[in-house]
Amino acid sequence: MNRSVLVSRLCEGFDVLVIGGGATGLGAALDAASRGYTTALVEAADFATATSSRSTKLVHGGVRYLQNGDVGLVREALRERARLLHNAPHLVHDLRFVLPTYRALDVPYYFAGLKAYDLLASGSGFGSSGYIGPSETLRRMPALRSHGLRGAIAYHDGQFDDSRLALALARSAIDRGAAICNYVRCEGLLYEHDRVAGATVRDLETGGTIEVRARTVLNATGIFVDDLRAQDEPAAPPLLEHSRGTHVVFSRDRFPGTDALIVPKTDDGRVLFAIPWHDHVVVGTTDVEITDVELEPAPPRDEIDYIVEHFNRYLESPVRREDALASFAGIRPLVNRRNVGTAKLSREHIVETSARGLVTITGGKWTTYRKMGEDAVDALARASSLRAAPTGTIALRLRGAFDGPPGEIVARYAAYGTDA
């Protein structure tokens, strides 16, 4: 990835210009390039700077959405989960989750729900769910509170490295001819005959400006999509509600084991996870409605305390706030079309095309980035005179992926280091 060469290409004309270099924008750029469209992407900071690098590191169908009755959303996410495992086996792996139960009636309730999850995920390449007794549960999770434990339901979902997946998407798009540029900020949209025709961008490394001409423009700026929409159409009502999610990082010895803990319901109705991550454990997340949108939000003390409190309810030996090694927060772009609290919102995405041809995509989650990219590029093709072409990303192996057994894949990838 030679940045100066990629930036110099921005003066070329393109079929597609993507503004925003998070999961959604990078996925869309790769989709466009896979169809043979000439493609450029600009990102004002580093790739995945905002929401896309502050996830819970999970590739999942969304157990709680199944509880809410969003079967179609869960089925789509599970299908995309399987595709991610195939397309990026060096960055995505199966992870066992343990849901401890302390009431007898919880065992059949959660067992039935997770078996339905298995049914929707049939043939996905991930493990299936099942009941494990109290002794086996404590063997897997020795830090778990033992008093009153009735056993647990174990099920499987995916774990991934969000930042490295973002880089794999960027490099895969570049491999297919796309000009993918970070630290290039969109200063304003360009128009011809009252139709969007590109953008004026500033190279934040040199200070120079460039007019990037494109037949179509995609607004994939995540939590900031309403800002760019307002440039295109000042009277456009906002699409988003925002919520902040905080995670806390502890040493692995405070919660040893290789399985992840799932707390099915916290006081605000969310799921809480404790996830093994690079010899540490990541615990989260909160869900707090906010109005001020920041690129790098700080984790508030009360949200850290909330996570510690709920985590401790499941521990034999409580952790203290002082035991936290680090914390991070991200802002979720949620499409609020039902005027309800953010914890109840589906993570569905939405694609909108303005009267002057600006296509905006927002919402969603990392697991469905590929489908979001496909839907966005379909909308770009409809909004312009781009030739029709099917997506090429359904089975597209990302940069660094290898064929072979999981152990061999990991070993071969490690040999490549950061250049894989």
XYZ file of C-alpha atoms in Angstrom:
420
model
C 0.000 0.000 0.000
C 1.930 2.999 -1.303
C -0.135 5.944 -0.089
C 1.454 8.595 -2.316
C 0.788 6.512 -5.427
C -2.799 5.868 -4.389
C -3.451 9.553 -3.639
C -1.955 10.574 -6.991
C -4.567 8.399 -8.688
C -7.445 10.433 -7.271
C -7.240 12.827 -10.204
C -8.390 9.996 -12.472
C -12.082 9.667 -13.225
C -13.934 6.872 -11.445
C -17.164 4.973 -11.674
C -17.543 4.924 -7.887
C -16.274 7.226 -5.142
C -16.752 5.961 -1.596
C -16.488 8.461 1.248
C -15.664 6.707 4.515
C -13.102 4.016 5.323
C -14.753 1.949 8.015
C -16.229 -1.517 7.636
C -19.086 -0.346 5.429
C -17.082 1.887 3.123
C -14.263 -0.609 2.672
C -16.742 -3.413 2.051
C -18.519 -1.313 -0.564
C -15.256 -0.339 -2.268
C -14.237 -3.986 -2.512
C -17.671 -4.909 -3.862
C -17.505 -2.174 -6.511
C -13.990 -3.167 -7.545
C -15.022 -6.839 -7.691
C -17.635 -5.914 -10.304
C -15.054 -4.205 -12.473
C -16.088 -0.638 -11.610
C -13.229 1.829 -11.303
C -13.288 2.733 -7.640
C -11.801 5.251 -5.222
C -12.242 5.579 -1.462
C -11.246 8.456 0.808
C -11.089 8.340 4.602
C -10.397 11.438 6.716
C -8.494 9.541 9.420
C -7.073 6.042 9.528
C -9.061 3.065 8.326
C -11.583 1.872 10.935
C -10.723 4.774 13.260
C -14.221 5.226 14.667
C -16.860 2.553 15.306
C -15.226 -0.160 13.201
C -12.209 -0.622 15.508
C -14.235 -0.439 18.741
C -16.400 -3.513 18.389
C -16.834 -6.493 20.717
C -14.712 -8.458 18.196
C -17.604 -10.798 17.349
C -18.906 -12.180 14.075
C -22.380 -13.182 15.147
C -25.957 -13.672 14.086
C -27.359 -11.736 17.015
C -28.863 -13.965 19.674
C -30.834 -11.128 21.223
C -32.446 -10.257 17.876
C -33.807 -13.791 17.719
C -35.390 -13.188 21.115
C -36.973 -10.040 19.646
C -38.400 -12.031 16.741
C -36.065 -10.630 14.041
C -35.654 -14.031 12.398
C -34.869 -12.640 8.953
C -32.147 -10.375 10.321
C -30.584 -13.247 12.266
C -30.702 -15.579 9.267
C -28.982 -12.987 7.070
C -26.284 -12.343 9.677
C -25.647 -16.067 10.158
C -25.293 -16.506 6.410
C -22.770 -13.656 6.328
C -20.989 -15.117 9.363
C -20.382 -18.335 7.415
C -19.116 -16.374 4.415
C -16.682 -14.450 6.608
C -15.293 -17.683 8.025
C -14.700 -18.894 4.464
C -13.382 -15.614 3.073
C -11.131 -14.633 5.991
C -10.166 -17.807 7.893
C -6.946 -16.123 9.042
C -8.930 -13.451 10.906
C -12.173 -15.217 11.893
C -12.509 -18.294 14.089
C -15.126 -20.287 15.961
C -15.549 -19.316 19.629
C -17.515 -21.226 22.267
C -19.843 -19.134 24.419
C -21.070 -20.255 27.820
C -24.390 -18.972 29.158
C -24.540 -19.930 32.880
C -27.934 -20.598 34.441
C -28.845 -20.130 38.088
C -32.573 -20.905 37.860
C -33.952 -24.290 36.818
C -36.429 -22.811 34.346
C -33.667 -20.945 32.512
C -32.114 -24.192 31.264
C -34.933 -25.274 28.893
C -35.685 -21.655 27.933
C -32.192 -20.824 26.721
C -31.592 -24.330 25.368
C -34.636 -24.022 23.080
C -33.629 -20.555 21.896
C -30.074 -21.552 21.077
C -31.201 -24.701 19.304
C -33.311 -22.440 17.094
C -30.130 -20.423 16.508
C -28.373 -23.659 15.447
C -31.203 -24.476 13.077
C -30.940 -21.101 11.350
C -27.165 -21.546 11.111
C -27.289 -25.095 9.761
C -24.216 -25.979 7.712
C -22.363 -22.784 8.609
C -19.155 -24.408 9.800
C -19.606 -23.385 13.434
C -20.214 -25.696 16.384
C -23.652 -26.497 17.790
C -25.158 -25.724 21.186
C -25.744 -28.053 24.106
C -26.196 -28.282 27.866
C -23.181 -28.686 30.156
C -23.413 -29.513 33.835
C -22.181 -27.386 36.763
C -18.848 -29.215 37.115
C -18.007 -28.906 33.416
C -19.119 -25.275 33.433
C -16.727 -24.466 36.287
C -13.939 -26.422 34.603
C -14.321 -24.251 31.544
C -14.790 -21.063 33.581
C -13.100 -21.447 36.962
C -13.726 -17.803 37.905
C -17.500 -18.209 37.580
C -19.721 -17.896 40.659
C -20.508 -21.447 41.779
C -23.316 -20.813 44.285
C -26.654 -21.841 42.796
C -25.163 -22.772 39.414
C -27.494 -25.140 37.527
C -25.174 -25.625 34.603
C -24.899 -23.735 31.346
C -25.838 -23.714 27.706
C -22.822 -23.634 25.409
C -23.164 -22.368 21.859
C -20.865 -21.123 19.121
C -20.354 -17.844 17.301
C -17.400 -16.186 15.618
C -14.569 -13.970 16.807
C -12.427 -11.749 14.612
C -9.836 -8.992 14.599
C -11.744 -5.913 13.469
C -8.816 -3.624 12.641
C -6.954 -6.297 10.691
C -10.087 -7.236 8.776
C -10.457 -3.579 7.775
C -6.889 -3.596 6.441
C -7.521 -6.878 4.626
C -10.528 -5.294 2.911
C -8.493 -2.241 1.929
C -5.679 -4.339 0.503
C -8.081 -6.685 -1.288
C -9.744 -3.684 -2.948
C -6.342 -2.288 -3.961
C -5.473 -5.684 -5.431
C -8.499 -5.218 -7.707
C -7.448 -1.772 -8.873
C -9.157 0.522 -6.353
C -7.500 3.719 -5.110
C -7.936 3.449 -1.320
C -6.638 6.509 0.557
C -6.567 7.431 4.221
C -6.021 10.898 5.711
C -7.887 12.368 2.765
C -10.877 14.410 3.896
C -13.975 15.204 1.857
C -14.352 18.995 1.793
C -17.526 19.120 -0.298
C -19.492 17.401 -3.009
C -19.230 18.228 -6.708
C -22.254 18.502 -9.002
C -22.927 18.532 -12.717
C -26.416 19.279 -14.010
C -27.653 19.140 -10.408
C -26.391 15.572 -9.972
C -23.584 14.568 -7.640
C -20.432 14.030 -9.693
C -17.635 13.573 -7.190
C -16.071 15.483 -4.329
C -13.364 17.975 -3.492
C -10.954 16.340 -1.057
C -7.962 17.513 0.937
C -4.816 15.465 1.442
C -4.196 15.985 5.159
C -0.537 14.994 4.774
C 0.315 17.697 2.201
C -2.599 20.122 2.535
C -3.318 19.934 -1.185
C -6.823 19.676 -2.631
C -8.002 17.382 -5.394
C -11.230 17.224 -7.363
C -12.226 13.575 -7.528
C -14.646 13.039 -10.383
C -16.957 10.042 -10.220
C -20.140 8.868 -11.876
C -21.547 7.856 -8.482
C -20.800 8.760 -4.859
C -21.458 6.671 -1.770
C -21.801 8.254 1.657
C -20.444 5.578 4.005
C -19.267 7.869 6.785
C -20.838 5.860 9.603
C -21.799 7.985 12.584
C -21.318 11.117 10.451
C -23.591 10.235 7.502
C -26.131 12.911 8.399
C -23.454 15.619 8.101
C -22.729 14.711 4.478
C -26.433 14.247 3.736
C -27.036 17.782 5.004
C -24.443 19.111 2.536
C -26.338 17.428 -0.274
C -29.828 18.285 0.970
C -29.946 20.778 3.883
C -33.561 19.975 4.715
C -33.017 16.199 4.904
C -34.182 14.817 8.269
C -31.506 12.849 10.164
C -31.437 9.108 9.666
C -29.602 8.196 12.839
C -29.869 7.891 16.547
C -26.526 7.326 18.262
C -25.558 5.210 21.231
C -22.229 4.788 22.958
C -20.856 1.370 23.839
C -18.011 1.006 26.319
C -15.719 -2.005 26.822
C -13.326 -2.728 29.680
C -10.149 -4.810 29.381
C -8.895 -7.016 32.232
C -5.949 -9.355 32.609
C -6.701 -12.908 31.503
C -5.938 -14.244 34.987
C -9.047 -12.489 36.303
C -11.186 -14.659 34.015
C -9.113 -17.601 32.770
C -10.211 -20.059 30.124
C -10.679 -20.141 26.381
C -14.475 -19.763 26.300
C -16.495 -16.547 26.260
C -19.109 -15.652 28.858
C -22.499 -14.341 27.805
C -24.812 -12.599 30.276
C -28.177 -12.719 28.491
C -29.787 -9.698 30.118
C -28.373 -6.728 31.997
C -30.349 -4.010 33.769
C -30.799 -2.041 30.525
C -31.832 -5.124 28.540
C -28.563 -5.658 26.694
C -26.359 -8.709 26.425
C -23.000 -8.522 28.214
C -19.986 -10.482 26.952
C -16.634 -11.367 28.479
C -14.430 -12.330 25.536
C -10.899 -13.781 25.590
C -8.752 -11.456 23.497
C -4.944 -11.524 23.025
C -4.199 -12.869 26.526
C -6.712 -10.459 28.034
C -10.464 -10.431 28.482
C -12.718 -7.751 26.974
C -15.982 -7.122 28.830
C -18.860 -5.083 27.423
C -20.833 -3.433 26.200
C -22.997 -0.617 27.483
C -25.712 1.089 25.458
C -26.214 4.770 26.273
C -28.117 7.177 24.058
C -26.060 10.250 23.163
C -26.456 13.406 21.126
C -22.816 14.540 20.759
C -20.940 12.511 18.153
C -17.155 12.236 18.544
C -14.569 10.448 16.452
C -12.780 9.110 19.536
C -15.158 9.153 22.531
C -13.767 8.614 26.021
C -15.279 5.819 28.139
C -17.241 7.500 30.969
C -16.565 6.389 34.529
C -20.199 5.449 35.199
C -20.256 3.090 32.195
C -17.068 1.398 33.355
C -18.637 1.010 36.807
C -21.765 -0.466 35.194
C -19.723 -3.114 33.379
C -17.733 -3.976 36.512
C -20.935 -4.312 38.549
C -22.657 -6.641 36.070
C -19.515 -8.691 35.485
C -19.100 -9.192 39.228
C -22.554 -10.727 39.536
C -21.126 -13.789 37.778
C -17.713 -13.985 39.458
C -16.595 -15.937 42.503
C -13.982 -13.276 43.295
C -15.107 -9.779 42.253
C -12.934 -7.508 40.158
C -12.393 -3.883 41.082
C -12.452 -0.884 38.852
C -8.739 -0.516 39.585
C -8.184 -3.957 38.029
C -9.147 -2.617 34.602
C -6.083 -2.371 32.374
C -7.785 -0.308 29.690
C -11.148 0.753 28.350
C -12.474 1.971 25.038
C -15.732 3.322 23.682
C -17.369 3.516 20.284
C -20.486 5.140 18.905
C -23.067 3.051 17.070
C -24.988 4.473 14.088
C -28.495 3.148 14.709
C -31.397 3.717 12.345
C -34.261 4.747 14.599
C -37.524 4.364 12.707
C -39.688 3.314 15.627
C -38.894 5.962 18.225
C -37.805 3.438 20.850
C -34.735 3.119 23.063
C -31.504 2.178 21.309
C -31.163 -1.123 23.202
C -34.290 -2.348 21.390
C -33.268 -1.250 17.936
C -32.472 -3.817 15.284
C -29.015 -3.495 13.757
C -30.517 -3.491 10.256
C -29.003 -1.201 7.666
C -30.638 1.249 5.333
C -29.709 2.527 1.861
C -31.033 5.903 0.733
C -30.636 7.742 -2.587
C -31.153 11.503 -2.581
C -32.854 13.527 -5.291
C -29.431 14.533 -6.615
C -28.041 11.007 -6.649
C -26.023 10.780 -3.431
C -26.324 7.228 -2.088
C -26.064 6.808 1.682
C -25.709 3.555 3.590
C -25.800 3.351 7.372
C -26.693 1.123 10.300
C -25.770 -2.547 10.295
C -22.811 -4.234 11.983
C -19.447 -5.767 11.137
C -20.910 -9.220 10.484
C -23.041 -7.951 7.615
C -20.509 -5.551 6.089
C -20.307 -7.615 2.880
C -24.072 -7.609 2.322
C -24.175 -3.906 3.125
C -21.520 -3.280 0.495
C -23.448 -5.328 -2.042
C -26.687 -3.445 -1.332
C -24.915 -0.090 -1.519
C -23.281 -0.819 -4.873
C -26.584 -2.140 -6.242
C -28.081 1.237 -5.311
C -25.182 3.106 -6.946
C -25.738 1.173 -10.172
C -29.457 1.981 -10.107
C -28.783 5.670 -9.433
C -26.490 6.052 -12.440
C -25.673 4.639 -15.806
C -23.224 2.035 -14.488
C -23.409 -1.208 -16.416
C -25.152 -3.980 -14.522
C -22.763 -6.449 -12.894
C -23.226 -8.983 -10.089
C -21.241 -8.771 -6.878
C -18.013 -10.720 -6.799
C -17.591 -10.812 -3.020
C -19.769 -13.758 -1.930
C -16.882 -16.237 -2.031
C -13.995 -13.801 -2.495
C -11.046 -14.766 -0.295
C -9.523 -11.699 1.345
C -5.844 -10.787 1.301
C -3.988 -13.154 3.630
C -6.444 -16.048 3.416
C -5.116 -19.539 2.767
C -6.709 -22.888 2.111
C -6.007 -25.693 4.544
C -6.682 -26.911 8.084
C -7.146 -24.145 10.705
C -3.806 -24.871 12.404
C -1.961 -24.679 9.106
C -3.766 -21.474 8.185
C -2.685 -19.815 11.435
C 0.918 -20.993 11.045
C 1.177 -19.827 7.443
C -0.397 -16.490 8.267
C 1.974 -15.925 11.200
C 4.892 -16.469 8.847
C 3.693 -13.560 6.753
C 3.397 -11.183 9.724
C 1.790 -7.829 9.046
C 2.396 -8.099 5.296
C -0.074 -10.958 4.873
